[in-house]
mmCIF file of C-alpha atoms in Angstrom:
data_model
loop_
_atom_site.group_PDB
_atom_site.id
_atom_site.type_symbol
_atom_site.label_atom_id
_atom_site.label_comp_id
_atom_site.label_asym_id
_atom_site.label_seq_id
_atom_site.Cartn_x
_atom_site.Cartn_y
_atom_site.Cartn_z
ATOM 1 C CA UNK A 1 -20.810 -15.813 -1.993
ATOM 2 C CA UNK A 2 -17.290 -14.445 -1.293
ATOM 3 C CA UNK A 3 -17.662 -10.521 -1.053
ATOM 4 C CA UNK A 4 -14.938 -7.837 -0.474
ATOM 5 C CA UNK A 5 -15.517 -4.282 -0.272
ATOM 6 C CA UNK A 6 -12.996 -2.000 0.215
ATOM 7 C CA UNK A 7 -13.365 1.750 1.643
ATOM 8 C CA UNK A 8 -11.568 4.870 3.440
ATOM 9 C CA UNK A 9 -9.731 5.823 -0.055
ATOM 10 C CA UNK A 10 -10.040 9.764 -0.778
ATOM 11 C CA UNK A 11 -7.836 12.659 -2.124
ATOM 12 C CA UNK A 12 -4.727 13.494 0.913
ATOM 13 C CA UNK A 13 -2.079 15.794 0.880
ATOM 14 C CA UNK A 14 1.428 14.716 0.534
ATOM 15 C CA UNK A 15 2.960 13.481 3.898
ATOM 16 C CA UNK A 16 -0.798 12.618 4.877
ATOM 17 C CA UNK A 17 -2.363 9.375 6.334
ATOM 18 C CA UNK A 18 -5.244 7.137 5.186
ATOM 19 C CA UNK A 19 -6.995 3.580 6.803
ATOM 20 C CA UNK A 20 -8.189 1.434 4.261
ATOM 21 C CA UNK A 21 -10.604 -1.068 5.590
ATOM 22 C CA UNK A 22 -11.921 -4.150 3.693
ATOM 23 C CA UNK A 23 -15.067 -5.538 5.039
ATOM 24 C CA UNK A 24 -15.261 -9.348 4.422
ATOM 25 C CA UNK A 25 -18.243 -11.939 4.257
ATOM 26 C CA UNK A 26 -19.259 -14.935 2.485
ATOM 27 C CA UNK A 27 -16.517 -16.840 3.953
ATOM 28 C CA UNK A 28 -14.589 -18.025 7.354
ATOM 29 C CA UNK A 29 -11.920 -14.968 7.109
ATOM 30 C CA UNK A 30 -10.194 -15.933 10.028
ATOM 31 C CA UNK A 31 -8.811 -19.106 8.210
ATOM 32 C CA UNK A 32 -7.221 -16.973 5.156
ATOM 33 C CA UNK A 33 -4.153 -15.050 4.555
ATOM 34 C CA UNK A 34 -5.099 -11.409 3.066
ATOM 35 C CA UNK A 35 -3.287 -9.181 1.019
ATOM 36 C CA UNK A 36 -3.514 -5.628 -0.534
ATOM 37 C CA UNK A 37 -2.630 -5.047 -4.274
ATOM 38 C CA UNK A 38 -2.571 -1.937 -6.028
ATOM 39 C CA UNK A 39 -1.298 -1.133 -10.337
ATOM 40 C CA UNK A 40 2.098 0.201 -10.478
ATOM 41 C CA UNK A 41 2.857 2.597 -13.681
ATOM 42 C CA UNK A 42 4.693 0.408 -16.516
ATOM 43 C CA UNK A 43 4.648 -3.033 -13.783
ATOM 44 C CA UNK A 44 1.237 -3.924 -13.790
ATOM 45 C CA UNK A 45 0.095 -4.839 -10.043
ATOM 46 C CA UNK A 46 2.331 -4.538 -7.433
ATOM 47 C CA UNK A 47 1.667 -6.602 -4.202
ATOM 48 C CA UNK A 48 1.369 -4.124 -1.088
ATOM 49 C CA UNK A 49 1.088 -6.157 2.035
ATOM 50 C CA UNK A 50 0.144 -9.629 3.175
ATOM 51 C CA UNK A 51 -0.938 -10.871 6.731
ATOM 52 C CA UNK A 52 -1.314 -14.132 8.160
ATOM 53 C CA UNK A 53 -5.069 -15.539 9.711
ATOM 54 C CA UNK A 54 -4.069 -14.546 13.081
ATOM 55 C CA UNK A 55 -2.274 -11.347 12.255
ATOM 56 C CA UNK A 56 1.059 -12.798 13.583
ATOM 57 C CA UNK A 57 3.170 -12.407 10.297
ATOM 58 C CA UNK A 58 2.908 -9.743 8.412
ATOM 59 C CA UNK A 59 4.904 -8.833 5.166
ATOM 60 C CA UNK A 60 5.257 -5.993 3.012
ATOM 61 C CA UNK A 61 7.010 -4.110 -0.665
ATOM 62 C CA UNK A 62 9.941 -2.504 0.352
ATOM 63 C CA UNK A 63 8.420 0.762 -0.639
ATOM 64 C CA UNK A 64 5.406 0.068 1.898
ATOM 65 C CA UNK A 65 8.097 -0.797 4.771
ATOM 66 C CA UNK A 66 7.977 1.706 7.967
ATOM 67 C CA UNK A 67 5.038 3.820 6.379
ATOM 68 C CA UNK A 68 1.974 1.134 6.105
ATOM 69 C CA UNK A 69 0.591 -1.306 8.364
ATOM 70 C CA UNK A 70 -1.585 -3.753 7.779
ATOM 71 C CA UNK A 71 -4.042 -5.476 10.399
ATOM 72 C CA UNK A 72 -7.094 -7.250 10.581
ATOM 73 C CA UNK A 73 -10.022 -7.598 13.056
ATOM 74 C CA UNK A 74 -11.298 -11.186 12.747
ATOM 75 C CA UNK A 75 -14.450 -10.758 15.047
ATOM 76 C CA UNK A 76 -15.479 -8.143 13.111
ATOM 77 C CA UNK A 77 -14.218 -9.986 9.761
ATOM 78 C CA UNK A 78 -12.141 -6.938 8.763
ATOM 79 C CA UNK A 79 -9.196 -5.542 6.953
ATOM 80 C CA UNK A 80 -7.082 -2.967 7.071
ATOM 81 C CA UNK A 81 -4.115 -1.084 5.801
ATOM 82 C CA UNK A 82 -2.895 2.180 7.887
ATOM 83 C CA UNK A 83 -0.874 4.150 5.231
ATOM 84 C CA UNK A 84 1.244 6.946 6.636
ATOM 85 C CA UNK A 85 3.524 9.682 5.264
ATOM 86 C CA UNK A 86 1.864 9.059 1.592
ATOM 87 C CA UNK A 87 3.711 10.040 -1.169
ATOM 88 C CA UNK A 88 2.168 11.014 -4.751
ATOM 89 C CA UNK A 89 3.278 7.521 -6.227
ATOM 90 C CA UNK A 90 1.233 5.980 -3.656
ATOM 91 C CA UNK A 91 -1.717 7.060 -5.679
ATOM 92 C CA UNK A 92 -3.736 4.164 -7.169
ATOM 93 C CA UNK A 93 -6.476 1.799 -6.496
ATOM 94 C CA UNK A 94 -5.756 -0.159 -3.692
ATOM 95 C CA UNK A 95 -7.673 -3.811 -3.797
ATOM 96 C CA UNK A 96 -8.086 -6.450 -1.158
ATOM 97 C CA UNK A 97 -7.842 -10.118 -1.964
ATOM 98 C CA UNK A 98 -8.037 -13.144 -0.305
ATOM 99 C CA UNK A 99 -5.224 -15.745 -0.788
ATOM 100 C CA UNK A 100 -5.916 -19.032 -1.460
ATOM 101 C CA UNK A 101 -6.513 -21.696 1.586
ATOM 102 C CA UNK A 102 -3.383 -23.653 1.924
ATOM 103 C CA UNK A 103 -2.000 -22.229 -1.706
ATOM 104 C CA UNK A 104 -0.663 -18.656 -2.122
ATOM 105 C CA UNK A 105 -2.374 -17.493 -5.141
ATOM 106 C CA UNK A 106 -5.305 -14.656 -4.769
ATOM 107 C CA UNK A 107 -8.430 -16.426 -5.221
ATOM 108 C CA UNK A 108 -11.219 -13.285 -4.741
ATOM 109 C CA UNK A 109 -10.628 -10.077 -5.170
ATOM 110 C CA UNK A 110 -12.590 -6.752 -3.937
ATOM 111 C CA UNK A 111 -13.839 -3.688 -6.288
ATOM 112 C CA UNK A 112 -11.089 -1.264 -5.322
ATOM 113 C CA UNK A 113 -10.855 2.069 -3.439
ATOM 114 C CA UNK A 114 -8.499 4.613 -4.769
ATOM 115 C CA UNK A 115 -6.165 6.858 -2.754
ATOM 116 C CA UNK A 116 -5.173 9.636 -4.498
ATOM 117 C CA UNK A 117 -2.016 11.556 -2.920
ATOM 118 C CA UNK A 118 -2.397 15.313 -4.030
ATOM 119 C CA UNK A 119 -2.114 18.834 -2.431
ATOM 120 C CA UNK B 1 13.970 -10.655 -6.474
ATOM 121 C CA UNK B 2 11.927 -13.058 -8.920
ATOM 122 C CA UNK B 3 10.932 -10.495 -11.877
ATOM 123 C CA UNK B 4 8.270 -11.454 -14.334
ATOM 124 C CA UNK B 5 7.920 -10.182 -18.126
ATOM 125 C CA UNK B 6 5.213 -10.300 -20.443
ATOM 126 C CA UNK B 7 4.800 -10.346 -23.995
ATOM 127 C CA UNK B 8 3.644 -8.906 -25.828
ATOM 128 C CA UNK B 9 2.361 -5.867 -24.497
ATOM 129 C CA UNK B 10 -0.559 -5.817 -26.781
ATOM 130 C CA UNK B 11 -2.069 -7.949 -29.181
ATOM 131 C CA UNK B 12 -4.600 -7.295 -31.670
ATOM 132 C CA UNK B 13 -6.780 -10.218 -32.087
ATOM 133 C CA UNK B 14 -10.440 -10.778 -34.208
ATOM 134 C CA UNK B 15 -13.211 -12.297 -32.298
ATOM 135 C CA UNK B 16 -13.117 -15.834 -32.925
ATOM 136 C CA UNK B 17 -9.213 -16.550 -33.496
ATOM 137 C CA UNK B 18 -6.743 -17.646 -30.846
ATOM 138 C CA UNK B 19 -4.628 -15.377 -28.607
ATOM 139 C CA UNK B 20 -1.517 -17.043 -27.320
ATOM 140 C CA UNK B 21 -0.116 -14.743 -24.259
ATOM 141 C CA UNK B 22 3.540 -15.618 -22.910
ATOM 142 C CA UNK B 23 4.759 -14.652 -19.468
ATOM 143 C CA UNK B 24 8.315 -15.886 -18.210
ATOM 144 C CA UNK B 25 10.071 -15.691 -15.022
ATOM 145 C CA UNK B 26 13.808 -14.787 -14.309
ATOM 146 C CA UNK B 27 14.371 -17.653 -12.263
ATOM 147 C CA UNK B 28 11.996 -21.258 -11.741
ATOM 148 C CA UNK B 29 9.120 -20.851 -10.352
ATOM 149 C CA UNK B 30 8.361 -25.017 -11.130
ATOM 150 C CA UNK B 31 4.491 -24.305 -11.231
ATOM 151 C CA UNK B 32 3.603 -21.307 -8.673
ATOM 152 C CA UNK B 33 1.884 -19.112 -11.484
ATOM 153 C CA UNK B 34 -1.232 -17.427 -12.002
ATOM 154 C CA UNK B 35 -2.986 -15.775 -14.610
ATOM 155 C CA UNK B 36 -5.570 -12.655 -14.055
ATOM 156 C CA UNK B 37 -7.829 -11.023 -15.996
ATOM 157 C CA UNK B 38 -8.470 -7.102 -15.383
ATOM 158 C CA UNK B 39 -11.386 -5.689 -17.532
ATOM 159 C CA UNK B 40 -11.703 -1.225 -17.432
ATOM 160 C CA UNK B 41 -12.687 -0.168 -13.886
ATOM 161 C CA UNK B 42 -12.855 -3.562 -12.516
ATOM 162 C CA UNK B 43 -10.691 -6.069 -9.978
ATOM 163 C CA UNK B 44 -8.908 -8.656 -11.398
ATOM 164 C CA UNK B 45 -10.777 -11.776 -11.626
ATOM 165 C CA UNK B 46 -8.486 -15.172 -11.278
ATOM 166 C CA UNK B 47 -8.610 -17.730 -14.552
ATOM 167 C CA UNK B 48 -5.389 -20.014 -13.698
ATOM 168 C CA UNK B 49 -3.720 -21.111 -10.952
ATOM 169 C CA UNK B 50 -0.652 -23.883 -10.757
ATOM 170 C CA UNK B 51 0.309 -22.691 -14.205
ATOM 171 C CA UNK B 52 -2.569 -24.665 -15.724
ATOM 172 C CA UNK B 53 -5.591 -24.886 -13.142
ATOM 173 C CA UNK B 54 -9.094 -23.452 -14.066
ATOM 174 C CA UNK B 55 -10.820 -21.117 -11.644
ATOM 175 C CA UNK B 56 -13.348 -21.839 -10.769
ATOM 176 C CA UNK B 57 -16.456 -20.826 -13.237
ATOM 177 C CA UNK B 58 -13.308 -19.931 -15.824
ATOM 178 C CA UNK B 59 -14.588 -20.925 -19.366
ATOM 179 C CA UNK B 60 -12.690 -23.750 -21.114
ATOM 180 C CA UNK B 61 -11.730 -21.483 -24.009
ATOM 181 C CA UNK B 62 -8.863 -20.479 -21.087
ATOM 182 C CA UNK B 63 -5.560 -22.328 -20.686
ATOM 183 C CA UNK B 64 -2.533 -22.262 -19.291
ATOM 184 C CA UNK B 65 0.869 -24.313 -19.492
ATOM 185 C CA UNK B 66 4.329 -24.143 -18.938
ATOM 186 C CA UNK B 67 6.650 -24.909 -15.801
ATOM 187 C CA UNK B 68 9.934 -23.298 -14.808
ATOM 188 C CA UNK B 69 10.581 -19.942 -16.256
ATOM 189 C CA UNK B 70 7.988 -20.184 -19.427
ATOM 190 C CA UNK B 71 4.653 -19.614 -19.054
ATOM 191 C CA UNK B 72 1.735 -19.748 -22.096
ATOM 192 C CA UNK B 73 -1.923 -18.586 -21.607
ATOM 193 C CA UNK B 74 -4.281 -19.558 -24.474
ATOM 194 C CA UNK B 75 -7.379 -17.952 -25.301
ATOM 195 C CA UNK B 76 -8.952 -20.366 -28.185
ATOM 196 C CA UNK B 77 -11.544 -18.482 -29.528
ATOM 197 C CA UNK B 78 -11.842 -14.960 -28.187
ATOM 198 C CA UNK B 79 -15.350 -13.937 -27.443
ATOM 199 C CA UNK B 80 -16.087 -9.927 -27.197
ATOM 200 C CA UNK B 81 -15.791 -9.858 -23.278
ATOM 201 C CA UNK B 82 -11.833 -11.395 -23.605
ATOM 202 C CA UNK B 83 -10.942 -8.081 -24.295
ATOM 203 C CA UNK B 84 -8.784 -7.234 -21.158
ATOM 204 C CA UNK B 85 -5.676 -6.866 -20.206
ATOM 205 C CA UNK B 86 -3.894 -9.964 -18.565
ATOM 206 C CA UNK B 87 -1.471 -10.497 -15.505
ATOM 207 C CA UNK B 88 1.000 -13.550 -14.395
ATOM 208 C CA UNK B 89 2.051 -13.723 -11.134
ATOM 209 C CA UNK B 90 4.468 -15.602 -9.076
ATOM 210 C CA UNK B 91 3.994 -17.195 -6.044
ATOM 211 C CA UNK B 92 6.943 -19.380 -5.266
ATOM 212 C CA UNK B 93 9.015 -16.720 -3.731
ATOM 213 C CA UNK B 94 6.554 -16.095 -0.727
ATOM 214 C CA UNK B 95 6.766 -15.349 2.182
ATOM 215 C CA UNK B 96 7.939 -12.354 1.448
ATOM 216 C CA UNK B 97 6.860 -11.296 -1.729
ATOM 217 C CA UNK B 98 4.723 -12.084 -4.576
ATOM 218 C CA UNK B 99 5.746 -10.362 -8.192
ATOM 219 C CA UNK B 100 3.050 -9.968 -11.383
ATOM 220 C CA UNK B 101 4.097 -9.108 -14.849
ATOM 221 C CA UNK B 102 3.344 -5.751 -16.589
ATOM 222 C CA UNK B 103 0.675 -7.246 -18.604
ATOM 223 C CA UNK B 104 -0.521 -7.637 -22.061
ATOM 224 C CA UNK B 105 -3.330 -5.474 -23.139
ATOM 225 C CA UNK B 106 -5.374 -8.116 -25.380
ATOM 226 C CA UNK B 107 -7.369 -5.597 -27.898
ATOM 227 C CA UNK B 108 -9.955 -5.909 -30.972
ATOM 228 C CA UNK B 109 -8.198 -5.883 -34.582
#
């Protein structure tokens, strides 16, 4: 069974830094793209970052550009997202998903963690 | 930028009648759309992929059409745990970026 489960959300200050990790299982996650997702007030979900199965290409919303990274650990079949100088409309629930093999659409998706940006 | 639009952004529907749900795109997408499902405090759970593809484990009730810029998703008889708010997405323009709709909040009349 596919399983995601995201962690490392919490309540930072402004200007503040967070690592998401999503721990994978259930499948072979070095053969998938991953992406993280997160709702965006009055656009529904708003696609964060996306990284290819060897962490080679790695794309991202403009508003994510120069403050988040993604990566990914494949021996350890993990995810992440490094999310620096956080602003209070980063705050949401941030979800990991797995994009479909050879297709682009998200196929599973994990529970959520939720990074609330706050002083 | 491909931008997506929903409507409508609710609809009130009795269980047991058909909800029709309309998503369309500002430029083609031919058939790179998907429909998700988002229930309160829960991940979105895929129903259709290629514009008309069941998930896997996706009831037939579900069903999607549509190429180009319009988009349908069909619920034919809505059963209490339809209740949920709904998402298209995109997935033509990628790499770089994917794009959902705002989705429609599908409620009980």
């Amino acid at each position: 069974e596919v399983q995601l489960v995201e962690s490392g959300g919490g309540l930072v200050q402004p200007g503040g830094s967070l690592r998401l990790s999503c721990a994978a299982s259930g499948f072979t996650f070095s053969n998938y793209w991953m992406t993280w997702v997160r709702p965006a007030p009055g656009k529904g979900l708003e696609w964060v970052a996306n990284i290819k199965q060897d962490g080679s290409e790695k794309y991202y919303v403009d508003s994510a550009k120069g403050r988040f990274t993604i990566s990914r650990d494949n021996a350890k079949n993990l995810l992440y997202l490094q999310m620096n100088s956080l602003r209070a409309e980063d705050t949401a629930v941030y979800y990991c998903a797995r994009i479909a093999f050879r297709d682009r659409y998200f196929d599973y998706w994990g529970q959520g963690t939720l990074v609330t940006v706050s002083s | 930028e491909i931008v997506m639009t929903q409507s409508p952004a609710t609809l009130s529907v009795s269980p047991g009648e058909r909800a029709t749900l309309s998503c369309r795109a500002s430029q083609s997408v031919s058939s790179s759309l998907a429909w998700y499902q988002q229930k309160p405090g829960q991940a979105p759970r895929l129903l259709i992929y290629r514009a008309s593809t069941r998930a896997t484990g996706i009831p037939a009730r579900f069903s999607g059409s549509g190429s180009g810029t319009e988009f349908t998703l069909t619920i034919s008889s809505l059963q209490s745990e339809d209740f949920a708010v709904y998402y298209c997405q995109q997935y033509i323009n990628w790499p770089p970026a994917f794009t959902f709709g705002p989705g429609t909040k599908v409620d009980i009349k």
